[in-house]
Amino acid sequence: MLMEGKTGFIAGVANHRSIAWSIARSLDREGAKLALGYLSDREKQGIEKIVDQLDNPPLLIQLDASDDDSVGRAFDQLSNEFERIDCLVHAIAFAKREDLEGRYVDTSRDGFHLALDVSSFSLNCLVQAAEPLMTQGGSVVALTYLGSERAVPRYNVMGVAKAALESAVRYLASELGEKGIRVNGLSAGPIKTLAARGIKDFSTMLHLHAERAALRRNVDVEEVADTALFLCSSLSRGITGEIIFVDGGYRIMGM
Ligand code: NAD
């Protein structure tokens, strides 16, 4: 099994639709021992009902990535339970609903700070905390979207946050490579999740994506999860600082 003897922390599980949950299932299937990060007690209650679908019972850790104390407590808990971690998955994003509806130009200072803090700086924050635990090197995977490099209507400030996240992937990869820690972004095509519901007209996005992607369909969450598994496993040991697209070939199309 690809992840036998490996441990991982997957941050951003909200429910059974979360990309993070599917990634947990892929890594668990390949033998990883996991900790899952959730934001609130409400999410925890839902996760407790589905964790028995995993072969190895995971550790559940409360984590608010915008709060340094919460991140500190989460990693204390993690280091008490695991002597090291081998992979970290960042599947966290948030922006105010009003900033995902109107025009990007109307984004407020507060809305900008919130989106960038929760969706981009959180990666730095988690990697800072994870670095001392990645004693045998490791792999960090951050979920991102094409709105980072293209102006996608209504993705707005989240696109700017994803651009910062992807840039952070490259800086982190360049600095942590000497410790054998790899950092990559995984850019997924649109998938119906809780976060996606915050984007107005998301179903139009799905429809257009399926029509225009090279594969002429949307991607499913297991395809994204299995690519995360590849990036977490030693199969991808020569890859770092990259943004890997799992979008059915949407990005390569010119017309
Ligand atoms: P989701 O709603 O299931 O996951 C988003 C997670 O972010 C939730 O678990 C939420 O609790 C967490 N979160 C929000 N604020 C947080 C905070 N302050 N601290 C800690 N966690 C916080 O939706 P998803 O679509 O699975 O999103 C996961 C990642 O995938 C996000 O980065 C998203 O931008 C990215 N992504 C999603 C799509 C898509 O179409 N769904 C496409 C490309 C990339």
PDB file of C-alpha atoms and ligand atoms in Angstrom:
ATOM      1  CA  MET A   1       0.000   0.000   0.000  1.00  0.00           C
ATOM      2  CA  LEU A   2       1.238   3.445  -0.982  1.00  0.00           C
ATOM      3  CA  MET A   3       0.800   5.109   2.421  1.00  0.00           C
ATOM      4  CA  GLU A   4       1.630   2.207   4.756  1.00  0.00           C
ATOM      5  CA  GLY A   5       3.363   3.550   7.887  1.00  0.00           C
ATOM      6  CA  LYS A   6       2.648   7.160   6.859  1.00  0.00           C
ATOM      7  CA  THR A   7       0.753   9.751   8.861  1.00  0.00           C
ATOM      8  CA  GLY A   8      -1.099  12.786   7.596  1.00  0.00           C
ATOM      9  CA  PHE A   9      -3.090  15.818   8.689  1.00  0.00           C
ATOM     10  CA  ILE A  10      -5.975  16.793   6.406  1.00  0.00           C
ATOM     11  CA  ALA A  11      -7.385  20.216   7.253  1.00  0.00           C
ATOM     12  CA  GLY A  12     -10.752  21.332   5.886  1.00  0.00           C
ATOM     13  CA  VAL A  13     -13.217  18.470   6.356  1.00  0.00           C
ATOM     14  CA  ALA A  14     -16.717  19.938   6.674  1.00  0.00           C
ATOM     15  CA  ASN A  15     -18.889  17.005   5.587  1.00  0.00           C
ATOM     16  CA  HIS A  16     -19.099  13.971   3.280  1.00  0.00           C
ATOM     17  CA  ARG A  17     -19.018  16.241   0.204  1.00  0.00           C
ATOM     18  CA  SER A  18     -15.751  17.945   1.175  1.00  0.00           C
ATOM     19  CA  ILE A  19     -12.801  17.389  -1.142  1.00  0.00           C
ATOM     20  CA  ALA A  20     -10.785  16.890   2.063  1.00  0.00           C
ATOM     21  CA  TRP A  21     -13.048  13.976   3.042  1.00  0.00           C
ATOM     22  CA  SER A  22     -12.476  12.215  -0.291  1.00  0.00           C
ATOM     23  CA  ILE A  23      -8.744  12.787   0.086  1.00  0.00           C
ATOM     24  CA  ALA A  24      -8.964  11.216   3.546  1.00  0.00           C
ATOM     25  CA  ARG A  25     -10.688   8.179   2.008  1.00  0.00           C
ATOM     26  CA  SER A  26      -7.987   7.802  -0.670  1.00  0.00           C
ATOM     27  CA  LEU A  27      -5.104   8.098   1.807  1.00  0.00           C
ATOM     28  CA  ASP A  28      -6.830   5.798   4.312  1.00  0.00           C
ATOM     29  CA  ARG A  29      -7.436   3.183   1.610  1.00  0.00           C
ATOM     30  CA  GLU A  30      -3.666   3.124   1.043  1.00  0.00           C
ATOM     31  CA  GLY A  31      -2.891   2.592   4.714  1.00  0.00           C
ATOM     32  CA  ALA A  32      -2.246   6.123   6.068  1.00  0.00           C
ATOM     33  CA  LYS A  33      -2.961   6.982   9.697  1.00  0.00           C
ATOM     34  CA  LEU A  34      -4.786  10.309   9.642  1.00  0.00           C
ATOM     35  CA  ALA A  35      -5.844  13.311  11.646  1.00  0.00           C
ATOM     36  CA  LEU A  36      -8.741  15.334  10.227  1.00  0.00           C
ATOM     37  CA  GLY A  37      -9.082  19.056  10.930  1.00  0.00           C
ATOM     38  CA  TYR A  38     -12.596  20.503  11.306  1.00  0.00           C
ATOM     39  CA  LEU A  39     -13.646  24.081  12.067  1.00  0.00           C
ATOM     40  CA  SER A  40     -16.615  23.844  14.441  1.00  0.00           C
ATOM     41  CA  ASP A  41     -18.491  21.437  16.703  1.00  0.00           C
ATOM     42  CA  ARG A  42     -21.350  21.376  14.218  1.00  0.00           C
ATOM     43  CA  GLU A  43     -19.004  19.964  11.582  1.00  0.00           C
ATOM     44  CA  LYS A  44     -17.491  17.540  14.102  1.00  0.00           C
ATOM     45  CA  GLN A  45     -20.906  15.994  14.804  1.00  0.00           C
ATOM     46  CA  GLY A  46     -21.395  15.310  11.084  1.00  0.00           C
ATOM     47  CA  ILE A  47     -17.881  13.918  10.659  1.00  0.00           C
ATOM     48  CA  GLU A  48     -18.319  11.558  13.635  1.00  0.00           C
ATOM     49  CA  LYS A  49     -21.190   9.931  11.739  1.00  0.00           C
ATOM     50  CA  ILE A  50     -19.033   9.107   8.694  1.00  0.00           C
ATOM     51  CA  VAL A  51     -15.599   8.308  10.136  1.00  0.00           C
ATOM     52  CA  ASP A  52     -16.423   4.629  10.420  1.00  0.00           C
ATOM     53  CA  GLN A  53     -16.140   4.519   6.609  1.00  0.00           C
ATOM     54  CA  LEU A  54     -12.368   4.752   7.123  1.00  0.00           C
ATOM     55  CA  ASP A  55     -10.301   1.620   7.849  1.00  0.00           C
ATOM     56  CA  ASN A  56      -8.060   3.356  10.403  1.00  0.00           C
ATOM     57  CA  PRO A  57      -9.984   5.475  12.931  1.00  0.00           C
ATOM     58  CA  PRO A  58      -8.734   9.053  12.484  1.00  0.00           C
ATOM     59  CA  LEU A  59      -7.946  11.612  15.122  1.00  0.00           C
ATOM     60  CA  LEU A  60     -10.369  14.572  14.944  1.00  0.00           C
ATOM     61  CA  ILE A  61      -8.795  17.945  15.618  1.00  0.00           C
ATOM     62  CA  GLN A  62     -10.526  21.314  15.933  1.00  0.00           C
ATOM     63  CA  LEU A  63      -8.707  23.952  13.909  1.00  0.00           C
ATOM     64  CA  ASP A  64      -9.471  27.566  13.121  1.00  0.00           C
ATOM     65  CA  ALA A  65      -6.670  28.473  10.747  1.00  0.00           C
ATOM     66  CA  SER A  66      -7.265  32.209  11.301  1.00  0.00           C
ATOM     67  CA  ASP A  67      -6.456  31.904  15.009  1.00  0.00           C
ATOM     68  CA  ASP A  68      -2.831  31.294  16.093  1.00  0.00           C
ATOM     69  CA  ASP A  69      -3.885  29.805  19.450  1.00  0.00           C
ATOM     70  CA  SER A  70      -6.170  27.331  17.741  1.00  0.00           C
ATOM     71  CA  VAL A  71      -3.402  26.318  15.310  1.00  0.00           C
ATOM     72  CA  GLY A  72      -1.014  25.923  18.277  1.00  0.00           C
ATOM     73  CA  ARG A  73      -3.477  23.706  20.154  1.00  0.00           C
ATOM     74  CA  ALA A  74      -4.170  21.609  17.044  1.00  0.00           C
ATOM     75  CA  PHE A  75      -0.488  20.895  16.450  1.00  0.00           C
ATOM     76  CA  ASP A  76       0.122  20.182  20.171  1.00  0.00           C
ATOM     77  CA  GLN A  77      -2.602  17.565  19.930  1.00  0.00           C
ATOM     78  CA  LEU A  78      -1.106  16.246  16.710  1.00  0.00           C
ATOM     79  CA  SER A  79       2.416  15.970  18.165  1.00  0.00           C
ATOM     80  CA  ASN A  80       1.067  14.194  21.268  1.00  0.00           C
ATOM     81  CA  GLU A  81      -0.519  11.528  19.099  1.00  0.00           C
ATOM     82  CA  PHE A  82       1.889  11.213  16.154  1.00  0.00           C
ATOM     83  CA  GLU A  83       5.653  11.146  16.501  1.00  0.00           C
ATOM     84  CA  ARG A  84       5.918  12.766  13.057  1.00  0.00           C
ATOM     85  CA  ILE A  85       3.723  13.673  10.125  1.00  0.00           C
ATOM     86  CA  ASP A  86       4.469  12.800   6.507  1.00  0.00           C
ATOM     87  CA  CYS A  87       1.813  14.798   4.728  1.00  0.00           C
ATOM     88  CA  LEU A  88      -0.340  17.855   5.211  1.00  0.00           C
ATOM     89  CA  VAL A  89      -3.374  18.678   3.079  1.00  0.00           C
ATOM     90  CA  HIS A  90      -4.677  22.263   3.093  1.00  0.00           C
ATOM     91  CA  ALA A  91      -8.307  22.315   1.879  1.00  0.00           C
ATOM     92  CA  ILE A  92      -9.402  25.537   3.543  1.00  0.00           C
ATOM     93  CA  ALA A  93     -11.031  28.573   1.969  1.00  0.00           C
ATOM     94  CA  PHE A  94     -13.499  31.243   2.973  1.00  0.00           C
ATOM     95  CA  ALA A  95     -14.797  34.584   1.694  1.00  0.00           C
ATOM     96  CA  LYS A  96     -17.847  36.647   2.589  1.00  0.00           C
ATOM     97  CA  ARG A  97     -20.852  35.713   0.474  1.00  0.00           C
ATOM     98  CA  GLU A  98     -21.297  39.326  -0.711  1.00  0.00           C
ATOM     99  CA  ASP A  99     -17.747  39.281  -2.079  1.00  0.00           C
ATOM    100  CA  LEU A 100     -18.616  36.286  -4.263  1.00  0.00           C
ATOM    101  CA  GLU A 101     -21.677  37.920  -5.789  1.00  0.00           C
ATOM    102  CA  GLY A 102     -20.989  41.393  -7.101  1.00  0.00           C
ATOM    103  CA  ARG A 103     -17.919  42.871  -8.752  1.00  0.00           C
ATOM    104  CA  TYR A 104     -14.356  42.266  -7.549  1.00  0.00           C
ATOM    105  CA  VAL A 105     -13.747  46.007  -7.684  1.00  0.00           C
ATOM    106  CA  ASP A 106     -16.276  46.497  -4.856  1.00  0.00           C
ATOM    107  CA  THR A 107     -14.495  44.156  -2.408  1.00  0.00           C
ATOM    108  CA  SER A 108     -14.165  45.767   1.035  1.00  0.00           C
ATOM    109  CA  ARG A 109     -10.875  45.946   2.942  1.00  0.00           C
ATOM    110  CA  ASP A 110     -12.355  43.622   5.581  1.00  0.00           C
ATOM    111  CA  GLY A 111     -13.554  41.148   3.001  1.00  0.00           C
ATOM    112  CA  PHE A 112     -10.155  41.151   1.294  1.00  0.00           C
ATOM    113  CA  HIS A 113      -8.288  40.593   4.565  1.00  0.00           C
ATOM    114  CA  LEU A 114     -10.636  37.824   5.643  1.00  0.00           C
ATOM    115  CA  ALA A 115     -10.417  35.926   2.344  1.00  0.00           C
ATOM    116  CA  LEU A 116      -6.637  36.243   2.119  1.00  0.00           C
ATOM    117  CA  ASP A 117      -6.115  35.355   5.784  1.00  0.00           C
ATOM    118  CA  VAL A 118      -8.291  32.233   5.836  1.00  0.00           C
ATOM    119  CA  SER A 119      -7.602  31.031   2.295  1.00  0.00           C
ATOM    120  CA  SER A 120      -3.916  31.950   1.784  1.00  0.00           C
ATOM    121  CA  PHE A 121      -2.010  32.893   4.921  1.00  0.00           C
ATOM    122  CA  SER A 122      -3.463  29.790   6.577  1.00  0.00           C
ATOM    123  CA  LEU A 123      -1.120  27.707   4.405  1.00  0.00           C
ATOM    124  CA  ASN A 124       1.941  29.496   5.855  1.00  0.00           C
ATOM    125  CA  CYS A 125       0.503  29.075   9.290  1.00  0.00           C
ATOM    126  CA  LEU A 126      -0.036  25.321   8.945  1.00  0.00           C
ATOM    127  CA  VAL A 127       3.307  24.716   7.253  1.00  0.00           C
ATOM    128  CA  GLN A 128       5.136  26.677  10.005  1.00  0.00           C
ATOM    129  CA  ALA A 129       3.501  24.442  12.592  1.00  0.00           C
ATOM    130  CA  ALA A 130       3.983  21.234  10.590  1.00  0.00           C
ATOM    131  CA  GLU A 131       7.665  21.746   9.691  1.00  0.00           C
ATOM    132  CA  PRO A 132       9.068  20.529  13.058  1.00  0.00           C
ATOM    133  CA  LEU A 133       6.895  17.403  12.790  1.00  0.00           C
ATOM    134  CA  MET A 134       8.035  16.554   9.255  1.00  0.00           C
ATOM    135  CA  THR A 135      11.239  15.006  10.538  1.00  0.00           C
ATOM    136  CA  GLN A 136      11.612  12.596   7.640  1.00  0.00           C
ATOM    137  CA  GLY A 137      10.652  15.109   4.960  1.00  0.00           C
ATOM    138  CA  GLY A 138       7.079  15.300   3.801  1.00  0.00           C
ATOM    139  CA  SER A 139       4.515  16.432   1.295  1.00  0.00           C
ATOM    140  CA  VAL A 140       2.187  19.426   1.537  1.00  0.00           C
ATOM    141  CA  VAL A 141      -0.774  19.707  -0.843  1.00  0.00           C
ATOM    142  CA  ALA A 142      -2.915  22.858  -1.117  1.00  0.00           C
ATOM    143  CA  LEU A 143      -6.232  22.906  -2.997  1.00  0.00           C
ATOM    144  CA  THR A 144      -6.590  25.701  -5.506  1.00  0.00           C
ATOM    145  CA  TYR A 145      -8.627  26.771  -8.544  1.00  0.00           C
ATOM    146  CA  LEU A 146      -8.058  28.295 -11.986  1.00  0.00           C
ATOM    147  CA  GLY A 147      -9.630  31.579 -10.802  1.00  0.00           C
ATOM    148  CA  SER A 148      -6.091  32.358  -9.548  1.00  0.00           C
ATOM    149  CA  GLU A 149      -4.850  33.011 -13.081  1.00  0.00           C
ATOM    150  CA  ARG A 150      -8.047  33.772 -15.037  1.00  0.00           C
ATOM    151  CA  ALA A 151     -10.748  36.292 -14.220  1.00  0.00           C
ATOM    152  CA  VAL A 152     -13.661  33.966 -13.464  1.00  0.00           C
ATOM    153  CA  PRO A 153     -16.903  35.913 -12.919  1.00  0.00           C
ATOM    154  CA  ARG A 154     -18.008  35.849  -9.254  1.00  0.00           C
ATOM    155  CA  TYR A 155     -14.890  34.005  -8.048  1.00  0.00           C
ATOM    156  CA  ASN A 156     -13.605  37.518  -7.335  1.00  0.00           C
ATOM    157  CA  VAL A 157     -11.526  37.925  -4.167  1.00  0.00           C
ATOM    158  CA  MET A 158     -11.155  34.167  -3.893  1.00  0.00           C
ATOM    159  CA  GLY A 159      -9.228  34.236  -7.169  1.00  0.00           C
ATOM    160  CA  VAL A 160      -6.843  36.785  -5.687  1.00  0.00           C
ATOM    161  CA  ALA A 161      -6.515  34.620  -2.562  1.00  0.00           C
ATOM    162  CA  LYS A 162      -5.754  31.549  -4.702  1.00  0.00           C
ATOM    163  CA  ALA A 163      -3.094  33.505  -6.626  1.00  0.00           C
ATOM    164  CA  ALA A 164      -1.422  34.291  -3.287  1.00  0.00           C
ATOM    165  CA  LEU A 165      -1.791  30.665  -2.222  1.00  0.00           C
ATOM    166  CA  GLU A 166      -0.139  29.398  -5.410  1.00  0.00           C
ATOM    167  CA  SER A 167       2.708  31.855  -5.059  1.00  0.00           C
ATOM    168  CA  ALA A 168       3.149  30.714  -1.450  1.00  0.00           C
ATOM    169  CA  VAL A 169       3.355  27.119  -2.729  1.00  0.00           C
ATOM    170  CA  ARG A 170       6.435  28.091  -4.775  1.00  0.00           C
ATOM    171  CA  TYR A 171       8.143  30.053  -1.965  1.00  0.00           C
ATOM    172  CA  LEU A 172       7.490  27.309   0.570  1.00  0.00           C
ATOM    173  CA  ALA A 173       8.697  24.638  -1.858  1.00  0.00           C
ATOM    174  CA  SER A 174      11.915  26.536  -2.540  1.00  0.00           C
ATOM    175  CA  GLU A 175      12.670  27.000   1.169  1.00  0.00           C
ATOM    176  CA  LEU A 176      11.661  23.583   2.494  1.00  0.00           C
ATOM    177  CA  GLY A 177      13.089  21.470  -0.313  1.00  0.00           C
ATOM    178  CA  GLU A 178      16.407  21.110   1.502  1.00  0.00           C
ATOM    179  CA  LYS A 179      14.535  19.323   4.305  1.00  0.00           C
ATOM    180  CA  GLY A 180      12.912  16.965   1.841  1.00  0.00           C
ATOM    181  CA  ILE A 181       9.553  18.690   2.278  1.00  0.00           C
ATOM    182  CA  ARG A 182       7.661  19.064  -1.000  1.00  0.00           C
ATOM    183  CA  VAL A 183       4.868  21.606  -1.473  1.00  0.00           C
ATOM    184  CA  ASN A 184       2.424  21.467  -4.384  1.00  0.00           C
ATOM    185  CA  GLY A 185      -0.907  22.947  -5.384  1.00  0.00           C
ATOM    186  CA  LEU A 186      -3.742  20.815  -6.744  1.00  0.00           C
ATOM    187  CA  SER A 187      -6.051  22.837  -8.977  1.00  0.00           C
ATOM    188  CA  ALA A 188      -9.434  21.127  -9.165  1.00  0.00           C
ATOM    189  CA  GLY A 189     -12.242  21.693 -11.623  1.00  0.00           C
ATOM    190  CA  PRO A 190     -15.580  22.752 -10.096  1.00  0.00           C
ATOM    191  CA  ILE A 191     -17.140  20.249  -7.683  1.00  0.00           C
ATOM    192  CA  LYS A 192     -20.417  20.665  -5.768  1.00  0.00           C
ATOM    193  CA  THR A 193     -19.407  21.148  -2.127  1.00  0.00           C
ATOM    194  CA  LEU A 194     -20.439  23.430   0.722  1.00  0.00           C
ATOM    195  CA  ALA A 195     -17.824  26.052  -0.232  1.00  0.00           C
ATOM    196  CA  ALA A 196     -18.908  25.906  -3.882  1.00  0.00           C
ATOM    197  CA  ARG A 197     -22.484  26.675  -2.842  1.00  0.00           C
ATOM    198  CA  GLY A 198     -21.233  30.103  -1.766  1.00  0.00           C
ATOM    199  CA  ILE A 199     -20.444  30.944  -5.395  1.00  0.00           C
ATOM    200  CA  LYS A 200     -23.454  32.398  -7.212  1.00  0.00           C
ATOM    201  CA  ASP A 201     -24.547  30.470 -10.335  1.00  0.00           C
ATOM    202  CA  PHE A 202     -22.217  27.584  -9.539  1.00  0.00           C
ATOM    203  CA  SER A 203     -24.400  25.247 -11.598  1.00  0.00           C
ATOM    204  CA  THR A 204     -23.738  27.405 -14.693  1.00  0.00           C
ATOM    205  CA  MET A 205     -20.030  27.028 -13.962  1.00  0.00           C
ATOM    206  CA  LEU A 206     -20.400  23.234 -13.856  1.00  0.00           C
ATOM    207  CA  HIS A 207     -22.377  23.230 -17.083  1.00  0.00           C
ATOM    208  CA  LEU A 208     -19.868  25.413 -18.994  1.00  0.00           C
ATOM    209  CA  HIS A 209     -16.959  23.404 -17.643  1.00  0.00           C
ATOM    210  CA  ALA A 210     -18.426  20.114 -18.836  1.00  0.00           C
ATOM    211  CA  GLU A 211     -19.164  21.622 -22.251  1.00  0.00           C
ATOM    212  CA  ARG A 212     -15.681  23.105 -22.791  1.00  0.00           C
ATOM    213  CA  ALA A 213     -13.245  20.749 -21.021  1.00  0.00           C
ATOM    214  CA  ALA A 214     -11.146  18.478 -23.245  1.00  0.00           C
ATOM    215  CA  LEU A 215     -12.756  15.436 -21.638  1.00  0.00           C
ATOM    216  CA  ARG A 216     -16.225  17.052 -22.206  1.00  0.00           C
ATOM    217  CA  ARG A 217     -17.289  16.380 -18.623  1.00  0.00           C
ATOM    218  CA  ASN A 218     -16.778  17.563 -15.067  1.00  0.00           C
ATOM    219  CA  VAL A 219     -14.238  15.919 -12.822  1.00  0.00           C
ATOM    220  CA  ASP A 220     -15.409  13.867  -9.888  1.00  0.00           C
ATOM    221  CA  VAL A 221     -14.090  14.282  -6.400  1.00  0.00           C
ATOM    222  CA  GLU A 222     -12.380  10.860  -6.359  1.00  0.00           C
ATOM    223  CA  GLU A 223     -10.221  11.957  -9.306  1.00  0.00           C
ATOM    224  CA  VAL A 224      -9.073  14.958  -7.289  1.00  0.00           C
ATOM    225  CA  ALA A 225      -8.551  12.794  -4.201  1.00  0.00           C
ATOM    226  CA  ASP A 226      -6.443  10.211  -6.037  1.00  0.00           C
ATOM    227  CA  THR A 227      -4.200  12.980  -7.401  1.00  0.00           C
ATOM    228  CA  ALA A 228      -3.779  14.243  -3.832  1.00  0.00           C
ATOM    229  CA  LEU A 229      -2.829  10.675  -2.890  1.00  0.00           C
ATOM    230  CA  PHE A 230      -0.232  10.666  -5.688  1.00  0.00           C
ATOM    231  CA  LEU A 231       1.171  14.004  -4.448  1.00  0.00           C
ATOM    232  CA  CYS A 232       1.287  12.755  -0.847  1.00  0.00           C
ATOM    233  CA  SER A 233       2.940   9.469  -1.797  1.00  0.00           C
ATOM    234  CA  SER A 234       6.495   8.766  -2.861  1.00  0.00           C
ATOM    235  CA  LEU A 235       5.293   8.260  -6.456  1.00  0.00           C
ATOM    236  CA  SER A 236       5.581  12.055  -6.827  1.00  0.00           C
ATOM    237  CA  ARG A 237       8.920  12.322  -4.976  1.00  0.00           C
ATOM    238  CA  GLY A 238      10.515  14.403  -7.760  1.00  0.00           C
ATOM    239  CA  ILE A 239       7.718  16.991  -7.925  1.00  0.00           C
ATOM    240  CA  THR A 240       7.627  20.184  -5.880  1.00  0.00           C
ATOM    241  CA  GLY A 241       6.454  23.780  -6.295  1.00  0.00           C
ATOM    242  CA  GLU A 242       3.999  22.779  -9.031  1.00  0.00           C
ATOM    243  CA  ILE A 243       0.329  23.409  -9.573  1.00  0.00           C
ATOM    244  CA  ILE A 244      -1.184  20.161 -10.868  1.00  0.00           C
ATOM    245  CA  PHE A 245      -4.504  20.533 -12.703  1.00  0.00           C
ATOM    246  CA  VAL A 246      -7.282  17.979 -12.282  1.00  0.00           C
ATOM    247  CA  ASP A 247      -9.834  19.733 -14.455  1.00  0.00           C
ATOM    248  CA  GLY A 248     -10.526  17.305 -17.302  1.00  0.00           C
ATOM    249  CA  GLY A 249      -8.380  19.491 -19.553  1.00  0.00           C
ATOM    250  CA  TYR A 250     -10.449  22.677 -19.198  1.00  0.00           C
ATOM    251  CA  ARG A 251      -7.413  24.954 -18.882  1.00  0.00           C
ATOM    252  CA  ILE A 252      -5.682  23.832 -22.068  1.00  0.00           C
ATOM    253  CA  MET A 253      -8.590  24.676 -24.357  1.00  0.00           C
ATOM    254  CA  GLY A 254      -8.264  27.782 -26.528  1.00  0.00           C
ATOM    255  CA  MET A 255     -11.729  27.854 -27.984  1.00  0.00           C
TER     256      MET A 255
HETATM  257  P1  NAD B   1     -15.750  22.562   1.847  1.00  0.00           P
HETATM  258  O1  NAD B   1     -16.730  23.631   2.249  1.00  0.00           O
HETATM  259  O2  NAD B   1     -16.129  21.181   2.083  1.00  0.00           O
HETATM  260  O3  NAD B   1     -14.324  22.843   2.499  1.00  0.00           O
HETATM  261  C1  NAD B   1     -13.873  24.122   2.876  1.00  0.00           C
HETATM  262  C2  NAD B   1     -13.333  23.961   4.269  1.00  0.00           C
HETATM  263  O4  NAD B   1     -12.706  25.171   4.727  1.00  0.00           O
HETATM  264  C3  NAD B   1     -14.442  23.622   5.282  1.00  0.00           C
HETATM  265  O5  NAD B   1     -14.106  22.430   5.952  1.00  0.00           O
HETATM  266  C4  NAD B   1     -14.406  24.792   6.239  1.00  0.00           C
HETATM  267  O6  NAD B   1     -14.734  24.459   7.581  1.00  0.00           O
HETATM  268  C5  NAD B   1     -12.939  25.188   6.129  1.00  0.00           C
HETATM  269  N1  NAD B   1     -12.677  26.487   6.725  1.00  0.00           N
HETATM  270  C6  NAD B   1     -13.251  27.682   6.444  1.00  0.00           C
HETATM  271  N2  NAD B   1     -12.744  28.636   7.264  1.00  0.00           N
HETATM  272  C7  NAD B   1     -11.828  28.009   8.046  1.00  0.00           C
HETATM  273  C8  NAD B   1     -10.965  28.436   9.088  1.00  0.00           C
HETATM  274  N3  NAD B   1     -10.940  29.708   9.514  1.00  0.00           N
HETATM  275  N4  NAD B   1     -10.131  27.529   9.672  1.00  0.00           N
HETATM  276  C9  NAD B   1     -10.153  26.242   9.288  1.00  0.00           C
HETATM  277  N5  NAD B   1     -10.955  25.760   8.317  1.00  0.00           N
HETATM  278  C10 NAD B   1     -11.782  26.641   7.706  1.00  0.00           C
HETATM  279  O7  NAD B   1     -15.486  22.851   0.284  1.00  0.00           O
HETATM  280  P2  NAD B   1     -14.393  22.242  -0.720  1.00  0.00           P
HETATM  281  O8  NAD B   1     -14.899  22.619  -2.060  1.00  0.00           O
HETATM  282  O9  NAD B   1     -14.122  20.827  -0.379  1.00  0.00           O
HETATM  283  O10 NAD B   1     -13.120  23.151  -0.440  1.00  0.00           O
HETATM  284  C11 NAD B   1     -11.841  22.615  -0.103  1.00  0.00           C
HETATM  285  C12 NAD B   1     -10.759  23.358  -0.873  1.00  0.00           C
HETATM  286  O11 NAD B   1     -10.875  23.039  -2.265  1.00  0.00           O
HETATM  287  C13 NAD B   1     -10.844  24.876  -0.789  1.00  0.00           C
HETATM  288  O12 NAD B   1      -9.541  25.405  -0.708  1.00  0.00           O
HETATM  289  C14 NAD B   1     -11.476  25.249  -2.112  1.00  0.00           C
HETATM  290  O13 NAD B   1     -11.175  26.575  -2.511  1.00  0.00           O
HETATM  291  C15 NAD B   1     -10.798  24.228  -3.006  1.00  0.00           C
HETATM  292  N6  NAD B   1     -11.412  24.028  -4.314  1.00  0.00           N
HETATM  293  C16 NAD B   1     -12.729  23.710  -4.415  1.00  0.00           C
HETATM  294  C17 NAD B   1     -13.278  23.553  -5.672  1.00  0.00           C
HETATM  295  C18 NAD B   1     -14.729  23.225  -5.812  1.00  0.00           C
HETATM  296  O14 NAD B   1     -15.263  23.395  -6.921  1.00  0.00           O
HETATM  297  N7  NAD B   1     -15.413  22.745  -4.801  1.00  0.00           N
HETATM  298  C19 NAD B   1     -12.489  23.688  -6.831  1.00  0.00           C
HETATM  299  C20 NAD B   1     -11.141  23.986  -6.677  1.00  0.00           C
HETATM  300  C21 NAD B   1     -10.616  24.160  -5.414  1.00  0.00           C
END
